[in-house]
Coordinates of C-alpha atoms in Angstrom, one line a residue:
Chain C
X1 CA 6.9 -15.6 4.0
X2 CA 4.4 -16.0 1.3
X3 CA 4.6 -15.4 -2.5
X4 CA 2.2 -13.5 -5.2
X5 CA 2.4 -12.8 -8.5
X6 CA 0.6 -10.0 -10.3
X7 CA 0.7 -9.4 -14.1
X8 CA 1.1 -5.9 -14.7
X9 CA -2.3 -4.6 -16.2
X10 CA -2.0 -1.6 -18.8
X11 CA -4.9 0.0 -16.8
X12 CA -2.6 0.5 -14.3
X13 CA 0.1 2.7 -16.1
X14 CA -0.3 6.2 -16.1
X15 CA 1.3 8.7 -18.6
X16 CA 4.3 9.2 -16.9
X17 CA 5.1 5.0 -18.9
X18 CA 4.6 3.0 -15.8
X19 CA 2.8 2.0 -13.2
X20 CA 1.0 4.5 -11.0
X21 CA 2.3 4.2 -7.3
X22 CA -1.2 3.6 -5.8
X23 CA -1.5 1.0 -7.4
X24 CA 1.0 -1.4 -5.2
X25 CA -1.3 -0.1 -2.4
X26 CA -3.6 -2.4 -4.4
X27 CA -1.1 -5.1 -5.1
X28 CA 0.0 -4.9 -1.0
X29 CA -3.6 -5.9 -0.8
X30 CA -3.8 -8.6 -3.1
X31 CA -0.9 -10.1 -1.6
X32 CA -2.5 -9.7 1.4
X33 CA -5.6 -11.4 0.9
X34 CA -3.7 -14.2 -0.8
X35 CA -1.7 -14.7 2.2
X36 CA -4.8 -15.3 4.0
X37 CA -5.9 -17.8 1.8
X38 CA -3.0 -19.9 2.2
X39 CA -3.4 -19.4 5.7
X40 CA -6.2 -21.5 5.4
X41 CA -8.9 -18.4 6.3
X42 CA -9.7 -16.5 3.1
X43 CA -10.1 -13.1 3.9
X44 CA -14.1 -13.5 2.5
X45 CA -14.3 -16.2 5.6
X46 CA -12.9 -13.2 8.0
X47 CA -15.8 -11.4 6.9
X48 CA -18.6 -14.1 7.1
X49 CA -17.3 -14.5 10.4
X50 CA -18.0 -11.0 11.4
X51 CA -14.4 -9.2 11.2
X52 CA -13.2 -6.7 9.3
X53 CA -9.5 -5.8 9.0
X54 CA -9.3 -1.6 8.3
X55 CA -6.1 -0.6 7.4
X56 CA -4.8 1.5 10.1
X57 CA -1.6 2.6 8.0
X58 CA 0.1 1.9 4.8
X59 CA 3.5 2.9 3.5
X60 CA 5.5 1.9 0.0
X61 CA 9.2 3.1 -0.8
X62 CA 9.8 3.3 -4.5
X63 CA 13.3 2.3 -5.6
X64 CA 12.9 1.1 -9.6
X65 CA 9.9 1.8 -12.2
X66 CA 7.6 -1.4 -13.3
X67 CA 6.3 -1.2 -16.1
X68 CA 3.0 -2.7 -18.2
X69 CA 3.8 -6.4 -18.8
X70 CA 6.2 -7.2 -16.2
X71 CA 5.6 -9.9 -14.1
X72 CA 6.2 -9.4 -10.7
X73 CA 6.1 -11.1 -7.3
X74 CA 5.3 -9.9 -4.0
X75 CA 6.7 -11.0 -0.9
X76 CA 4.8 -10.8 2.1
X77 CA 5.4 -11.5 5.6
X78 CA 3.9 -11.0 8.9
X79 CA 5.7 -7.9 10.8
X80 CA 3.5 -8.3 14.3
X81 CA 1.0 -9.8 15.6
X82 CA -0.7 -9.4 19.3
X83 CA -4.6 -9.9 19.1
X84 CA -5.4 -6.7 18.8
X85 CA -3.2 -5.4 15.7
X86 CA -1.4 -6.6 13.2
X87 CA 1.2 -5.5 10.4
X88 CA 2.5 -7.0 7.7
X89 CA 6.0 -6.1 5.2
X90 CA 5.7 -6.3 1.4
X91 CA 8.4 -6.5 -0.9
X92 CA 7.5 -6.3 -4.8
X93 CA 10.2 -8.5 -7.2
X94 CA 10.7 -7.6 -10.7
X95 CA 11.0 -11.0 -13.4
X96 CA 14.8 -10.5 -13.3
X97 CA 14.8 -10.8 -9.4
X98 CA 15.8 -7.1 -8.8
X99 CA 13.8 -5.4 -5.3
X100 CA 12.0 -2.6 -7.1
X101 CA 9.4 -1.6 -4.2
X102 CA 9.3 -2.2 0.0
X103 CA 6.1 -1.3 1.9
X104 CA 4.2 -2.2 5.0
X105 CA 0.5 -2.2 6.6
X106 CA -1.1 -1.8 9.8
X107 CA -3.9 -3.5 11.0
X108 CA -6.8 -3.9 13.6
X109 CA -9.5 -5.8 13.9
X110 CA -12.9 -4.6 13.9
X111 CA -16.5 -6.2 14.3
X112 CA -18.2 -5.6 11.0
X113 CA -21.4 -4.5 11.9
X114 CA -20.4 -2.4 15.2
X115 CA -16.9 -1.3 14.0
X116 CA -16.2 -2.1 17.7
X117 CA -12.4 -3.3 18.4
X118 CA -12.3 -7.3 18.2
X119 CA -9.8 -8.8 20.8
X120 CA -9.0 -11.8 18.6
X121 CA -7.8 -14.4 21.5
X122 CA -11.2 -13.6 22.8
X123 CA -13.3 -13.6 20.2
X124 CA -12.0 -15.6 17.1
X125 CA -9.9 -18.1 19.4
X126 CA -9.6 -20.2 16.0
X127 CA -8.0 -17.3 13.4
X128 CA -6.2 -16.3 16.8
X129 CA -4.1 -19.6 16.6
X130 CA -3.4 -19.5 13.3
X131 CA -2.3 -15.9 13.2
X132 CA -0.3 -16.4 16.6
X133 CA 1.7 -19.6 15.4
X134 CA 2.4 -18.0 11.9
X135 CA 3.8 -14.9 13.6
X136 CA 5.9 -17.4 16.5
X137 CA 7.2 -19.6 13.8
X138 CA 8.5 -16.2 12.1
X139 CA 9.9 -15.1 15.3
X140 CA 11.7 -18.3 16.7
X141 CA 13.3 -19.4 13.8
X142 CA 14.2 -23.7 13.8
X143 CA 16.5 -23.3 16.8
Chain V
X1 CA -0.8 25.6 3.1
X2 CA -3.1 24.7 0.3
X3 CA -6.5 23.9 0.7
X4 CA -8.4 21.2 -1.4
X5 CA -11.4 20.2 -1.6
X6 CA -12.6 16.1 -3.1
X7 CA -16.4 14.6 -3.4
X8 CA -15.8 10.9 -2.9
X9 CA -17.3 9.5 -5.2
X10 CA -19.4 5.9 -5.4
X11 CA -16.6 3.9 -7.3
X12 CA -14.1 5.0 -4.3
X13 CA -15.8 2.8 -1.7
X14 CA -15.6 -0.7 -1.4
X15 CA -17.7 -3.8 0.3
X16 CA -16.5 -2.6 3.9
X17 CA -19.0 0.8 3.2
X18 CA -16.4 3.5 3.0
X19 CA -13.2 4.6 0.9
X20 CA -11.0 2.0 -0.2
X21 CA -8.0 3.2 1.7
X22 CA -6.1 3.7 -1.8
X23 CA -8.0 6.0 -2.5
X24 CA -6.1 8.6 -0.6
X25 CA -2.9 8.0 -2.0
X26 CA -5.0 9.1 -5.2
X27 CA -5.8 12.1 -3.1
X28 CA -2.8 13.0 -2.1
X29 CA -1.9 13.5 -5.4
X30 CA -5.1 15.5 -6.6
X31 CA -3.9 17.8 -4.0
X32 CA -0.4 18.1 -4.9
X33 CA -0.9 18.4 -8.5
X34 CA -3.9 21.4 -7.1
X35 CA -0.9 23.0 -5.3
X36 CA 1.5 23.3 -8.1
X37 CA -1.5 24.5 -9.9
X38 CA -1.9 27.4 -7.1
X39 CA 2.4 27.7 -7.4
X40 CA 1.2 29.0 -11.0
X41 CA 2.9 26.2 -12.5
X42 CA 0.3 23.3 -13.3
X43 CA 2.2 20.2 -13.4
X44 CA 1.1 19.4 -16.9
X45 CA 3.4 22.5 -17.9
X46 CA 6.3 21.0 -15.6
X47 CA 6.0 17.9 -17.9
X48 CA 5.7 20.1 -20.7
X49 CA 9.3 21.3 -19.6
X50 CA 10.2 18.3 -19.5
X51 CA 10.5 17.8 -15.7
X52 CA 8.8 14.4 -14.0
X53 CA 8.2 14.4 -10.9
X54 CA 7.7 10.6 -9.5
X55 CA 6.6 9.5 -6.0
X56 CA 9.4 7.9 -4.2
X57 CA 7.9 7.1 -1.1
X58 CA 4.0 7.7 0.0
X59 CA 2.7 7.0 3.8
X60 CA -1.0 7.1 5.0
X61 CA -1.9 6.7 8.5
X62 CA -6.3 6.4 8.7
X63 CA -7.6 7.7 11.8
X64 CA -11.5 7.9 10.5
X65 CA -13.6 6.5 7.7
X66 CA -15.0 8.8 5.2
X67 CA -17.8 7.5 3.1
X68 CA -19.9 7.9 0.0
X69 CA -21.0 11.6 -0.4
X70 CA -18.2 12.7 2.2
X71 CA -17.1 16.0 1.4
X72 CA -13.5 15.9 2.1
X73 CA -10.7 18.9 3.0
X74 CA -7.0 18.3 1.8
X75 CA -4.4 20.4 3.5
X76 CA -1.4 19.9 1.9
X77 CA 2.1 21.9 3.1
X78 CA 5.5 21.7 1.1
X79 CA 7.2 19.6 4.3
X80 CA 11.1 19.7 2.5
X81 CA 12.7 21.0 -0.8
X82 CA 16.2 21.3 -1.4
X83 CA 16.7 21.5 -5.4
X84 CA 16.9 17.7 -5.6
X85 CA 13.8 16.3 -3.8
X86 CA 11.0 17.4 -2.5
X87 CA 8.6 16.4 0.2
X88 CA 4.6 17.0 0.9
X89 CA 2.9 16.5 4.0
X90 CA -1.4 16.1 3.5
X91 CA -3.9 16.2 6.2
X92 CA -7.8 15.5 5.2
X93 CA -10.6 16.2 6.9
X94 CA -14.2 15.7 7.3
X95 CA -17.0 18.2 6.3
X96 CA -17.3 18.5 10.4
X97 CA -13.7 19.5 10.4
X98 CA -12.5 16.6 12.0
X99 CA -8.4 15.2 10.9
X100 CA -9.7 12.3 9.1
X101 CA -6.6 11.1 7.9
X102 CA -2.4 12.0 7.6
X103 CA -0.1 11.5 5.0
X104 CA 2.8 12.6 3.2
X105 CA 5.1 11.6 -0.3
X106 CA 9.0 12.0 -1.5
X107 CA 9.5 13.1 -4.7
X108 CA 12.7 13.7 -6.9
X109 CA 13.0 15.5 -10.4
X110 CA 14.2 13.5 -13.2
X111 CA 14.6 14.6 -17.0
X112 CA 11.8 12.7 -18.7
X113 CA 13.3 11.7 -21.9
X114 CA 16.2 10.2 -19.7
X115 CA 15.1 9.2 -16.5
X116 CA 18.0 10.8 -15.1
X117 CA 18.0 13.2 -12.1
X118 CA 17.8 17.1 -12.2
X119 CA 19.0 19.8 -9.9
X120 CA 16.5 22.4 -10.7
X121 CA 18.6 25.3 -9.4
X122 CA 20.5 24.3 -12.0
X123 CA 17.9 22.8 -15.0
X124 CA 14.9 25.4 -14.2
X125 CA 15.8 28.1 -12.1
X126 CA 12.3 29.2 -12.5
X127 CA 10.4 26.7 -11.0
X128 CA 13.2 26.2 -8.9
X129 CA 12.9 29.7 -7.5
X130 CA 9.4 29.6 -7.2
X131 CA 9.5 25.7 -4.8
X132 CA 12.4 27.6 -2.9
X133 CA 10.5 31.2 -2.0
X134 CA 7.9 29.2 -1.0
X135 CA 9.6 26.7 1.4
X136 CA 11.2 29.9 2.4
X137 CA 8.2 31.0 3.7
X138 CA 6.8 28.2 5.2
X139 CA 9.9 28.0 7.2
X140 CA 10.5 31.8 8.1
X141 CA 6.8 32.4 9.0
X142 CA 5.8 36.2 9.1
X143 CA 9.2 38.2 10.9
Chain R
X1 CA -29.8 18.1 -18.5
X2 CA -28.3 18.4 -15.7
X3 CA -24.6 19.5 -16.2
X4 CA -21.4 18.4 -14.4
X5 CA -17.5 18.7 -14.5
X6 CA -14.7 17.1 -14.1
X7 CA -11.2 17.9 -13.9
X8 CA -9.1 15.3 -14.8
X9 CA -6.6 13.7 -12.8
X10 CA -2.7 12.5 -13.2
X11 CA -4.1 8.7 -12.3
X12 CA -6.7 8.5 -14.6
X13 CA -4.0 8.4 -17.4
X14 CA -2.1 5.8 -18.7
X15 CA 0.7 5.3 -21.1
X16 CA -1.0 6.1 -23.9
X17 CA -0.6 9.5 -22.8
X18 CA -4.4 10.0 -22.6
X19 CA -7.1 8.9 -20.2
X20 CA -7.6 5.3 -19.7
X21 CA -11.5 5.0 -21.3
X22 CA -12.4 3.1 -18.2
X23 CA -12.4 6.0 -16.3
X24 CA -15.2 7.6 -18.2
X25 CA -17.7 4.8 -16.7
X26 CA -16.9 6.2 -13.9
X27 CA -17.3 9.6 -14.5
X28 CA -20.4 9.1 -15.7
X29 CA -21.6 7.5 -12.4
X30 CA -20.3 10.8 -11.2
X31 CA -22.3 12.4 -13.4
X32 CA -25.4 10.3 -12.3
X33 CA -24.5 10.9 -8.7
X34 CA -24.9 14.4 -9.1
X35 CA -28.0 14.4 -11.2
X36 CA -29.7 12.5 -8.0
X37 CA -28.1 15.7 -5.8
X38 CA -29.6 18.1 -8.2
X39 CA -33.2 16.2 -8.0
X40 CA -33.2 16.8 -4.4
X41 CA -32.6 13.6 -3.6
X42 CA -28.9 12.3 -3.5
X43 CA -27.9 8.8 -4.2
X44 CA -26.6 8.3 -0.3
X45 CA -30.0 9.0 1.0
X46 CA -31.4 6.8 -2.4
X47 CA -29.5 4.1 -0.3
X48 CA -30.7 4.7 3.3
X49 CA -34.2 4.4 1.9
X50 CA -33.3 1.0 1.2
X51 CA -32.9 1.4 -2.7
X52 CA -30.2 0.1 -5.1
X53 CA -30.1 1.3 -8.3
X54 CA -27.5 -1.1 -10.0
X55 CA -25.9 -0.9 -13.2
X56 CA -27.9 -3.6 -15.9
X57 CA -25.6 -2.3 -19.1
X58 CA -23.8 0.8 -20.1
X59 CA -22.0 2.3 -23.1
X60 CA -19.3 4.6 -24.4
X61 CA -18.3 6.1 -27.9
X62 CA -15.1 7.6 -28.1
X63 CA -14.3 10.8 -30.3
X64 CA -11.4 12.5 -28.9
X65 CA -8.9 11.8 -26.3
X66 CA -9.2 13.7 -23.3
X67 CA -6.0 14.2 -21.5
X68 CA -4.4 15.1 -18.0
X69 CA -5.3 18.6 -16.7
X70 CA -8.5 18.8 -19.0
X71 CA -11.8 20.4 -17.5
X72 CA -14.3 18.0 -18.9
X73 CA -18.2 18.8 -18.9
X74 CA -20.7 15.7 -18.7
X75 CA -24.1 16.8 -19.8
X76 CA -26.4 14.0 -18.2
X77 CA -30.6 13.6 -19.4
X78 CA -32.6 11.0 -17.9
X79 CA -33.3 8.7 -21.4
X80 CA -36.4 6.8 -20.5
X81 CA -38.0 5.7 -17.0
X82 CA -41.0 3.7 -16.0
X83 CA -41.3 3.3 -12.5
X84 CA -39.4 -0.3 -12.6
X85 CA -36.2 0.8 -14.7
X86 CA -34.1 4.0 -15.6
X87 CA -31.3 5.0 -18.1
X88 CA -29.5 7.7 -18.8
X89 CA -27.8 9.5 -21.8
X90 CA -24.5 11.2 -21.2
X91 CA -22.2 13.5 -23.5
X92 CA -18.3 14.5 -22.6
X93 CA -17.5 18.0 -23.4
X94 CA -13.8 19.6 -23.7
X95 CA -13.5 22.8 -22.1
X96 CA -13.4 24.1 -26.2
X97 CA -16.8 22.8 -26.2
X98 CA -16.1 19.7 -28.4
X99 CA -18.3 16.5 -28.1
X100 CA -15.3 13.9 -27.0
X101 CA -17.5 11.3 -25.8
X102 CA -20.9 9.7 -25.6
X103 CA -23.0 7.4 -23.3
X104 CA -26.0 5.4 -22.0
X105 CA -26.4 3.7 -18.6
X106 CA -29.5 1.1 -18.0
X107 CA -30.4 0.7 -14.5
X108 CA -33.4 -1.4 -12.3
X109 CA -34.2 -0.6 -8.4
X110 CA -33.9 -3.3 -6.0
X111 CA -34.4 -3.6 -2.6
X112 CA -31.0 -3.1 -0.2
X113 CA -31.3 -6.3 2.0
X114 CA -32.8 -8.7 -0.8
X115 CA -31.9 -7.4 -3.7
X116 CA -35.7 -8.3 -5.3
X117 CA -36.8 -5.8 -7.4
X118 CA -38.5 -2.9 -6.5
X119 CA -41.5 -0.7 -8.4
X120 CA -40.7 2.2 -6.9
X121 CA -44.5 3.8 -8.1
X122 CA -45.6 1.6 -5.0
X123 CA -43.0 1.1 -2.7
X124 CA -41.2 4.9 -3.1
X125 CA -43.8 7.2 -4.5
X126 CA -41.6 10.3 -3.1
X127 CA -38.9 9.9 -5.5
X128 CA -41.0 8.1 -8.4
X129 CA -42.7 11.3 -8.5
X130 CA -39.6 13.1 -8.3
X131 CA -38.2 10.9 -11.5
X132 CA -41.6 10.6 -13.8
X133 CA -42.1 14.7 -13.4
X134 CA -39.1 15.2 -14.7
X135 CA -39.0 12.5 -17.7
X136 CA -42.3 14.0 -18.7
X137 CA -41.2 17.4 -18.7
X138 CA -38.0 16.2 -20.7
X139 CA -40.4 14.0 -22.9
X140 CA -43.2 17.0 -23.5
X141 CA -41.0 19.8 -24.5
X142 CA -42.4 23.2 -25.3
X143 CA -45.7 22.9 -26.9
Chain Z
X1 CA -11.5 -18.2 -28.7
X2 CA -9.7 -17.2 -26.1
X3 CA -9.7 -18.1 -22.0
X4 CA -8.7 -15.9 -19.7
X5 CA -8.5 -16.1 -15.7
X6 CA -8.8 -13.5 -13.0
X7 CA -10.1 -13.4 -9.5
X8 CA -11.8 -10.6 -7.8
X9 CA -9.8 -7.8 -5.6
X10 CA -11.0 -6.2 -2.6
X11 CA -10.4 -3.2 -4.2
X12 CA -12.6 -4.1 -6.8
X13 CA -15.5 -3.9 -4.4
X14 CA -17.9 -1.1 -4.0
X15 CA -20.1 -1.1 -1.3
X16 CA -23.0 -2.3 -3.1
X17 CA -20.9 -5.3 -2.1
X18 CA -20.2 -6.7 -5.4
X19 CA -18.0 -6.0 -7.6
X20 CA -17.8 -1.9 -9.1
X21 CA -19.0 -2.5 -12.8
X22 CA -16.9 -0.3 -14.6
X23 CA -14.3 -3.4 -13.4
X24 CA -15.4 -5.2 -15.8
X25 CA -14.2 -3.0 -18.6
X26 CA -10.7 -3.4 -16.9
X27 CA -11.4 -7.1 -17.1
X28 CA -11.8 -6.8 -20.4
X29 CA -8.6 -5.0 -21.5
X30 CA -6.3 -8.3 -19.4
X31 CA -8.6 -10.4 -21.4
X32 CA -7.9 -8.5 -24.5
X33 CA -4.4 -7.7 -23.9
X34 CA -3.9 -11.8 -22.4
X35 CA -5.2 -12.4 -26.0
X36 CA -2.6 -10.6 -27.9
X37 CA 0.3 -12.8 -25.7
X38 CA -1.6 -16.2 -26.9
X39 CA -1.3 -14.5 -30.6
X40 CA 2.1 -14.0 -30.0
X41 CA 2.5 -10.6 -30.0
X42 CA 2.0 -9.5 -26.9
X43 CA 0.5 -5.7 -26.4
X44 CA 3.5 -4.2 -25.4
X45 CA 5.1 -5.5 -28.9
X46 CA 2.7 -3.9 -30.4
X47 CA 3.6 -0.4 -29.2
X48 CA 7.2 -1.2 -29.2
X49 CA 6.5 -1.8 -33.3
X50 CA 4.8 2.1 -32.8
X51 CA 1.3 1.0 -32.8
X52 CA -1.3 1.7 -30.8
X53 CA -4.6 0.3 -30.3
X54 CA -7.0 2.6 -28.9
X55 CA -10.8 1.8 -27.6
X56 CA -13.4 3.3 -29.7
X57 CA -16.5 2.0 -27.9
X58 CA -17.2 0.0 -25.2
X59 CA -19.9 -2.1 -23.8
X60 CA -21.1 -4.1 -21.6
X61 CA -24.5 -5.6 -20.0
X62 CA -24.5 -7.0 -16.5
X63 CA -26.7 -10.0 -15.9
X64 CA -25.2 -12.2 -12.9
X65 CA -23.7 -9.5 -9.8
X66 CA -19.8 -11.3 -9.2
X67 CA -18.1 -10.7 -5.4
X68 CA -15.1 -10.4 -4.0
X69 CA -13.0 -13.7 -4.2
X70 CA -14.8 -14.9 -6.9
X71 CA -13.0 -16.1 -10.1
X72 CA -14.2 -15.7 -13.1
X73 CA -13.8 -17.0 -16.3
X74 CA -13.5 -14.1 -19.6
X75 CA -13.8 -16.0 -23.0
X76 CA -12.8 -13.1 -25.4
X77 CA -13.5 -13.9 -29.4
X78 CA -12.6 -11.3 -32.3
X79 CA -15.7 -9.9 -33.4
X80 CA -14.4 -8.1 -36.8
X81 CA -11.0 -7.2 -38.4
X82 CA -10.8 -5.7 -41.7
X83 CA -7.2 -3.8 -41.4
X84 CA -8.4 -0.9 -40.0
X85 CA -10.7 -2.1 -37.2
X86 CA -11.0 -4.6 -35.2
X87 CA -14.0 -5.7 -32.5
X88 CA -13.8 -8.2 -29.6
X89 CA -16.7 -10.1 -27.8
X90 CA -16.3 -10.9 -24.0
X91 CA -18.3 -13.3 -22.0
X92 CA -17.7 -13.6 -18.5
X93 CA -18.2 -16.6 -16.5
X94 CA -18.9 -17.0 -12.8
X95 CA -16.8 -20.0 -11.5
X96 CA -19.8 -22.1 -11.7
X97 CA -20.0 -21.6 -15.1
X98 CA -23.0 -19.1 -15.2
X99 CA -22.7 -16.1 -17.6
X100 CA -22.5 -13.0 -15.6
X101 CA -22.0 -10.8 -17.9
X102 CA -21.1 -10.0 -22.0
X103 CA -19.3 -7.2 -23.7
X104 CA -17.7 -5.8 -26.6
X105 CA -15.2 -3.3 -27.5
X106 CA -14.2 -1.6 -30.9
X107 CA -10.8 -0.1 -31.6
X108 CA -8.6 1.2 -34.5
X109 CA -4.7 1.2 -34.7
X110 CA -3.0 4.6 -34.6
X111 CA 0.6 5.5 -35.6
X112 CA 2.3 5.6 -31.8
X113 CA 3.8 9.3 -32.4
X114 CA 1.3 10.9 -34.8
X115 CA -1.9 9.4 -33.7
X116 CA -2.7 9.1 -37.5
X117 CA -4.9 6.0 -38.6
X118 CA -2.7 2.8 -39.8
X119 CA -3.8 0.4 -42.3
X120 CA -2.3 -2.5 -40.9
X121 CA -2.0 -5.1 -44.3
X122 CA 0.3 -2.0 -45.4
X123 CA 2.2 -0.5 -42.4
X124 CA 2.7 -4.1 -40.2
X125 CA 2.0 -6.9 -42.6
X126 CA 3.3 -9.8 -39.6
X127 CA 0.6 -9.1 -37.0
X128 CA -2.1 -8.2 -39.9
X129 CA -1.4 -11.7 -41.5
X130 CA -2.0 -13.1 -37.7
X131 CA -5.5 -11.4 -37.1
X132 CA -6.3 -12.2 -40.3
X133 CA -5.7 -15.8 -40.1
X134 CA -7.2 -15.7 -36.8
X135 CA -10.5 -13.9 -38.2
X136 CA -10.8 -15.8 -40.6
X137 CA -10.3 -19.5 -38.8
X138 CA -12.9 -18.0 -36.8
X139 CA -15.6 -17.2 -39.5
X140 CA -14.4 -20.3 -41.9
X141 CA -15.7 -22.8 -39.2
X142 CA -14.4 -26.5 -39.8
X143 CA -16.9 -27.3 -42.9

């Protein structure tokens, strides 16, 4: 499970007094990319190494309004993982804790200049293990 | 079915060399707001009535990149209304006619003063009448 | 002059109840994009022909807010060019025909791949013709 | 002077492969707005008290191109306040400490409801006393 926070940016309101929905698309993102940093693999190394990861799908369910100003933080976790795709579950905090917003992504990974398909295992052995052991540890718990 | 058409522009794409995938949720709702324009009520004068109409829930599944200077087709069908909520499904496609990329959004009516939930039938039996003949016929087809 | 619109969009407001003024930097770029289409030479095939024509400074007055729903009209003249750089001068109609906004954009030519500057006189006399033409028949006038 | 933080989305990306410039004029609005919370009266304090702050110019001039992942450094001064108006200066530092690129952005304050013009020493004495102080610290030096 990883943390981010993202201030809300007036830019992103719209006139309806809050945020405009695409933006957590972008926030899903940033979270994202900050999860690969901790990873120990920014997501600018995935691309000097010759990968790029499309989105395949993306999804958000809206349950409460956020607003310009509020501080919130994004939970992100690693749904699946099998060399070939991956997917990852977002959930967006407000300040006072409450779950305002639940999405999830789909990935693949491509070779940047080709767009061909990457099998990971096979081609990336390194990112491979990380990716693999993050997604066991979620999976098997401490027992 | 309403048909609508987008010119992606420069500042949609992003390092990978076609749309940022955000973009479409951005789309999406050029296309919706288009249709209630075609309805013959433009969603500015639904606000105007005092009627907001946010985005509950938005999926997009990408099936193929569209680029700079793509001139893009948005099909967008009224998928469920029931007085409370409504539902759009979109499809986009290329200039070649290929089905680029799915999607669909939830959507309920609130008062926008109050934030608090409206049954059109009830509220505005116009535009009520008007999102119900039309599911109608979506539904009924031709007999 | 070259003349382009714009109908404005739900997400290019914000809470202000008007359009956020970043989105007119990019309108203008749409503006400029479609200039290049009207020369016969659009900015997509500017880029397969190895050319970058990036952004060195740009500017925007505003006079009137522009809101959602709007048709604006972006009136775009080519304000000086000499082979090495470019700008542009761009006003913001209302669809009631009222100046609302005003703007410049400076811009150089580099090379794709090395980003070195280009003098497009030698190295793309096609489209350096295409440009100084039509700044001298903007500079000579009727006489 | 004022120091804000903020590292480059994905999303911010075009596929020039840097960073979209009409970004920057996002960037700075969380530098101007992050500026506001270090005066102690954070933006959305300032609309709460009915006052809004809208943009009546903007520019900025692009020396250094800044990439995905970077973080840069925005150092945001106020340029002029007289009650009326007020100007800010932005410089924007690569992580390196080069100076990619400088700005500036003019506003006025407008009555929230009515849009009309506010003198500020009059309406909102508190946060006119505040810039005041502030411009004038700035201009008064430490002779």
């Amino acid at each position: 499970m990883h943390t981010y926070q993202h201030l809300v940016h007036y830019y992103e309101t719209d006139q309806m007094g809050v945020v405009h929905h695409s933006n957590y698309i972008r926030w899903f993102e940033e979270a994202r990319t900050a999860f690969f940093d901790e990873l120990g693999y920014p997501y600018s190394q995935v691309e000097a190494a010759g990968i790029i990861i499309p989105v395949l799908g993306v999804e958000a369910k809206y349950r409460i309004m956020v607003g310009y100003g509020d501080q919130v933080t994004i939970k992100t976790s690693l749904a699946s993982y099998n060399g070939v795709k991956l997917a990852f579950n977002y959930e967006v905090y407000s300040a006072s804790g409450e779950l305002t917003t639940t999405g999830s992504s789909q990935h693949c990974f491509l070779e940047a200049d080709s767009h061909k398909p990457l099998k990971l295992s096979r081609s990336h052995p390194a990112i491979h293990q990380l990716l693999q052991s993050l997604y066991d540890d979620q999976q098997g718990g401490n027992e």
